[in-house]
XYZ file of N, CA and C in Angstrom:
366
model
N 384.860 -45.266 113.137
C 383.998 -45.426 111.984
C 384.834 -45.197 110.729
N 384.629 -46.011 109.745
C 385.378 -45.877 108.492
C 384.973 -44.615 107.757
N 385.901 -44.136 106.903
C 385.688 -42.889 106.182
C 384.446 -42.879 105.313
N 384.244 -43.949 104.538
C 383.092 -44.003 103.644
C 381.775 -43.987 104.395
N 381.734 -44.664 105.531
C 380.517 -44.688 106.336
C 380.203 -43.298 106.877
N 381.222 -42.593 107.310
C 381.020 -41.237 107.816
C 380.475 -40.328 106.726
N 381.037 -40.431 105.530
C 380.556 -39.625 104.408
C 379.086 -39.944 104.118
N 378.745 -41.214 104.106
C 377.354 -41.601 103.843
C 376.418 -41.081 104.924
N 376.850 -41.114 106.182
C 376.015 -40.591 107.265
C 375.794 -39.083 107.129
N 376.821 -38.356 106.760
C 376.669 -36.907 106.559
C 375.670 -36.640 105.435
N 375.818 -37.343 104.332
C 374.917 -37.136 103.189
C 373.490 -37.539 103.538
N 373.332 -38.653 104.254
C 371.995 -39.091 104.663
C 371.365 -38.095 105.629
N 372.148 -37.540 106.541
C 371.621 -36.552 107.482
C 371.165 -35.292 106.754
N 371.960 -34.849 105.788
C 371.583 -33.664 105.017
C 370.297 -33.926 104.225
N 370.218 -35.098 103.613
C 369.006 -35.439 102.853
C 367.785 -35.485 103.775
N 367.938 -36.073 104.961
C 366.821 -36.152 105.898
C 366.394 -34.764 106.371
N 367.367 -33.927 106.711
C 367.037 -32.564 107.147
C 366.382 -31.760 106.028
N 366.842 -31.955 104.806
C 366.243 -31.272 103.666
C 364.794 -31.714 103.473
N 364.559 -33.006 103.578
C 363.185 -33.516 103.425
C 362.275 -33.001 104.535
N 362.784 -32.927 105.756
C 361.978 -32.387 106.860
C 361.644 -30.921 106.582
N 362.638 -30.149 106.148
C 362.388 -28.733 105.853
C 361.410 -28.581 104.695
N 361.555 -29.418 103.700
C 360.741 -29.277 102.492
C 359.294 -29.728 102.708
N 359.110 -30.857 103.399
C 357.763 -31.431 103.507
C 357.197 -31.437 104.922
N 358.044 -31.433 105.927
C 357.560 -31.615 107.286
C 357.237 -30.345 108.044
N 357.790 -29.236 107.640
C 357.608 -28.005 108.404
C 356.547 -27.077 107.824
N 356.089 -27.351 106.632
C 355.061 -26.513 106.023
C 355.538 -25.100 105.718
N 356.791 -24.959 105.377
C 357.352 -23.646 105.080
C 357.102 -23.245 103.630
N 357.215 -21.950 103.382
C 357.169 -21.445 102.016
C 358.437 -21.870 101.287
N 358.376 -21.945 99.952
C 359.512 -22.393 99.157
C 360.749 -21.526 99.402
N 360.581 -20.229 99.513
C 361.723 -19.338 99.727
C 362.463 -19.690 101.022
N 361.711 -19.971 102.081
C 362.332 -20.350 103.351
C 363.058 -21.685 103.235
N 362.465 -22.623 102.533
C 363.098 -23.929 102.324
C 364.406 -23.759 101.551
N 364.399 -22.888 100.561
C 365.608 -22.669 99.772
C 366.729 -22.068 100.609
N 366.407 -21.145 101.513
C 367.433 -20.594 102.396
C 367.975 -21.665 103.342
N 367.086 -22.510 103.846
C 367.522 -23.620 104.709
C 368.425 -24.564 103.923
N 368.031 -24.873 102.684
C 368.859 -25.735 101.842
C 370.242 -25.123 101.614
N 370.293 -23.840 101.322
C 371.583 -23.184 101.098
C 372.480 -23.343 102.319
N 371.925 -23.132 103.494
C 372.690 -23.292 104.727
C 373.118 -24.750 104.924
N 372.182 -25.669 104.742
C 372.497 -27.097 104.886
C 373.618 -27.528 103.942
N 373.543 -27.088 102.705
C 374.530 -27.516 101.712
C 375.911 -26.927 101.998
N 375.959 -25.686 102.454
C 377.253 -25.084 102.798
C 377.860 -25.805 103.998
N 377.053 -26.054 105.015
C 377.557 -26.737 106.210
C 378.010 -28.152 105.863
N 377.221 -28.861 105.080
C 377.601 -30.242 104.734
C 378.859 -30.261 103.865
N 379.009 -29.307 102.962
C 380.242 -29.231 102.165
C 381.428 -28.944 103.076
N 381.231 -28.089 104.069
C 382.295 -27.811 105.026
C 382.680 -29.042 105.838
N 381.687 -29.798 106.280
C 381.961 -31.026 107.037
C 382.694 -32.029 106.160
N 382.226 -32.212 104.917
C 382.893 -33.160 104.018
C 384.304 -32.695 103.666
N 384.497 -31.401 103.533
C 385.841 -30.873 103.272
C 386.754 -31.154 104.461
N 386.236 -30.981 105.663
C 386.991 -31.274 106.872
C 387.345 -32.761 106.934
N 386.390 -33.626 106.609
C 386.662 -35.071 106.567
C 387.698 -35.398 105.491
N 387.586 -34.740 104.352
C 388.529 -34.971 103.259
C 389.940 -34.568 103.680
N 390.059 -33.422 104.317
C 391.380 -32.955 104.764
C 391.993 -33.917 105.779
N 391.160 -34.493 106.631
C 391.658 -35.388 107.663
C 392.032 -36.768 107.157
N 391.295 -37.263 106.171
C 391.526 -38.624 105.703
C 391.006 -38.776 104.270
N 391.733 -38.237 103.286
C 391.263 -38.373 101.902
C 391.405 -39.811 101.419
N 390.573 -40.163 100.474
C 390.685 -41.481 99.855
C 391.992 -41.537 99.071
N 392.401 -42.746 98.764
C 393.601 -42.927 97.948
C 393.370 -42.285 96.585
N 394.433 -41.785 95.943
C 394.251 -41.187 94.619
C 393.539 -42.157 93.673
N 392.622 -41.624 92.899
C 391.835 -42.435 91.970
C 390.395 -41.995 91.975
N 389.524 -42.891 91.573
C 388.126 -42.525 91.401
C 387.436 -42.213 92.724
N 387.819 -42.846 93.818
C 387.171 -42.561 95.103
C 387.466 -41.131 95.566
N 388.695 -40.694 95.381
C 389.039 -39.323 95.744
C 388.304 -38.343 94.838
N 388.197 -38.674 93.568
C 387.462 -37.809 92.640
C 385.999 -37.696 93.062
N 385.405 -38.799 93.507
C 384.013 -38.770 93.972
C 383.890 -37.853 95.190
N 384.849 -37.932 96.107
C 384.817 -37.055 97.270
C 384.835 -35.587 96.856
N 385.727 -35.247 95.952
C 385.836 -33.856 95.512
C 384.602 -33.399 94.747
N 384.046 -34.274 93.940
C 382.830 -33.927 93.196
C 381.659 -33.729 94.157
N 381.569 -34.536 95.205
C 380.496 -34.351 96.192
C 380.606 -32.999 96.889
N 381.813 -32.637 97.288
C 382.011 -31.346 97.956
C 381.649 -30.201 97.011
N 382.154 -30.263 95.787
C 381.868 -29.208 94.810
C 380.380 -29.153 94.481
N 379.742 -30.299 94.369
C 378.306 -30.337 94.051
C 377.472 -29.708 95.156
N 377.834 -29.967 96.396
C 377.097 -29.357 97.498
C 377.280 -27.840 97.521
N 378.478 -27.382 97.218
C 378.701 -25.939 97.143
C 377.890 -25.312 96.011
N 377.866 -25.975 94.863
C 377.059 -25.470 93.747
C 375.570 -25.479 94.098
N 375.129 -26.509 94.793
C 373.726 -26.579 95.205
C 373.382 -25.444 96.163
N 374.320 -25.104 97.044
C 374.091 -23.988 97.968
C 373.972 -22.669 97.210
N 374.839 -22.475 96.231
C 374.772 -21.247 95.425
C 373.448 -21.180 94.673
N 373.041 -22.298 94.086
C 371.773 -22.341 93.338
C 370.602 -22.010 94.244
N 370.559 -22.627 95.426
C 369.462 -22.355 96.350
C 369.461 -20.895 96.788
N 370.652 -20.347 97.037
C 370.734 -18.948 97.444
C 370.274 -17.990 96.359
N 370.682 -18.267 95.123
C 370.257 -17.409 94.005
C 368.749 -17.463 93.839
N 368.201 -18.675 93.870
C 366.766 -18.840 93.678
C 365.987 -18.218 94.842
N 366.482 -18.420 96.073
C 365.792 -17.869 97.240
C 365.817 -16.349 97.257
N 366.834 -15.757 96.625
C 366.929 -14.295 96.615
C 365.964 -13.648 95.635
N 365.161 -14.467 94.967
C 364.138 -13.927 94.087
C 364.474 -13.978 92.614
N 365.628 -14.482 92.279
C 366.017 -14.587 90.870
C 365.308 -15.786 90.235
N 365.109 -15.759 88.924
C 364.454 -16.889 88.255
C 365.309 -18.151 88.358
N 364.642 -19.284 88.433
C 365.352 -20.558 88.549
C 366.214 -20.810 87.315
N 365.807 -20.293 86.161
C 366.610 -20.455 84.951
C 367.967 -19.769 85.123
N 367.962 -18.593 85.712
C 369.216 -17.888 85.960
C 370.077 -18.667 86.955
N 369.451 -19.162 88.014
C 370.193 -19.942 89.011
C 370.831 -21.168 88.361
N 370.088 -21.851 87.513
C 370.634 -23.030 86.830
C 371.762 -22.653 85.872
N 371.603 -21.551 85.162
C 372.641 -21.121 84.221
C 373.926 -20.762 84.958
N 373.809 -20.091 86.089
C 374.988 -19.736 86.879
C 375.700 -21.006 87.344
N 374.942 -21.982 87.786
C 375.540 -23.227 88.280
C 376.237 -23.978 87.154
N 375.623 -24.029 85.996
C 376.272 -24.697 84.857
C 377.583 -23.994 84.512
N 377.552 -22.667 84.469
C 378.779 -21.918 84.147
C 379.848 -22.110 85.224
N 379.466 -22.034 86.482
C 380.434 -22.250 87.560
C 380.985 -23.670 87.552
N 380.104 -24.633 87.302
C 380.548 -26.029 87.234
C 381.528 -26.259 86.099
N 381.216 -25.726 84.940
C 382.134 -25.868 83.797
C 383.455 -25.153 84.049
N 383.388 -23.949 84.609
C 384.618 -23.213 84.911
C 385.457 -23.968 85.936
N 384.819 -24.533 86.942
C 385.540 -25.321 87.937
C 386.182 -26.551 87.344
N 385.454 -27.215 86.469
C 385.991 -28.416 85.830
C 387.188 -28.077 84.944
N 387.065 -27.010 84.156
C 388.179 -26.593 83.297
C 389.390 -26.212 84.152
N 389.162 -25.469 85.215
C 390.258 -25.085 86.102
C 390.920 -26.317 86.715
N 390.108 -27.267 87.170
C 390.626 -28.492 87.789
C 391.474 -29.264 86.783
N 391.005 -29.375 85.569
C 391.758 -30.086 84.534
C 393.039 -29.334 84.197
N 392.968 -28.010 84.095
C 394.166 -27.222 83.806
C 395.159 -27.338 84.957
N 394.663 -27.233 86.176
C 395.525 -27.342 87.347
C 396.204 -28.707 87.383
N 395.482 -29.743 87.008
C 396.050 -31.094 86.985
C 397.162 -31.231 85.966
N 397.082 -30.534 84.857
C 398.123 -30.611 83.824
C 399.339 -29.769 84.169
N 399.159 -28.735 84.992
C 400.279 -27.850 85.287
C 401.102 -28.312 86.480
N 400.655 -29.336 87.184
C 401.386 -29.854 88.335
C 402.135 -31.118 87.957
N 403.149 -31.455 88.727
C 403.846 -32.720 88.474
C 402.890 -33.895 88.637
N 403.145 -34.973 87.924
C 402.249 -36.131 87.993
C 402.208 -36.652 89.423
N 401.063 -37.211 89.773
C 400.865 -37.725 91.111
C 399.992 -36.811 91.964
N 399.876 -35.549 91.583
C 399.022 -34.618 92.323
C 398.214 -33.825 91.304
N 397.289 -34.457 90.669
C 396.552 -33.874 89.557
C 395.371 -33.033 90.029
N 395.679 -31.930 90.664
C 394.618 -31.001 91.024
C 393.655 -31.553 92.046
N 394.094 -32.432 92.923
C 393.200 -33.076 93.846
C 393.191 -32.380 95.200
N 393.529 -31.117 95.218
C 393.444 -30.379 96.460
C 392.172 -29.584 96.466
N 391.739 -29.249 97.653
C 390.510 -28.484 97.772
C 390.734 -27.336 98.701
């Protein structure tokens, strides 16, 4: 199976499992959020494993892969914060700060390395 197809299947499976947890099981929101946190961490781990095995060629496709992995990790943190009883505003603020810090670090890391490897490691 080609790399892109595998990535799409992982994302589709996570979306389907999330929808089942959210609407099909009749769970309380807190339980759904814990399930989401677990799903997002596992899916980020699977995508990271796929990335390590066969990353896309340098360019926008590789950047999309890295952004997907980082986004799933941020989503897991957000779900965990919210599920732990903290206000959703706090969870969103933490994610924005972590996302911005990650982006700044990635850009700084890209400038401090020799050209050709612009911070595209995970």
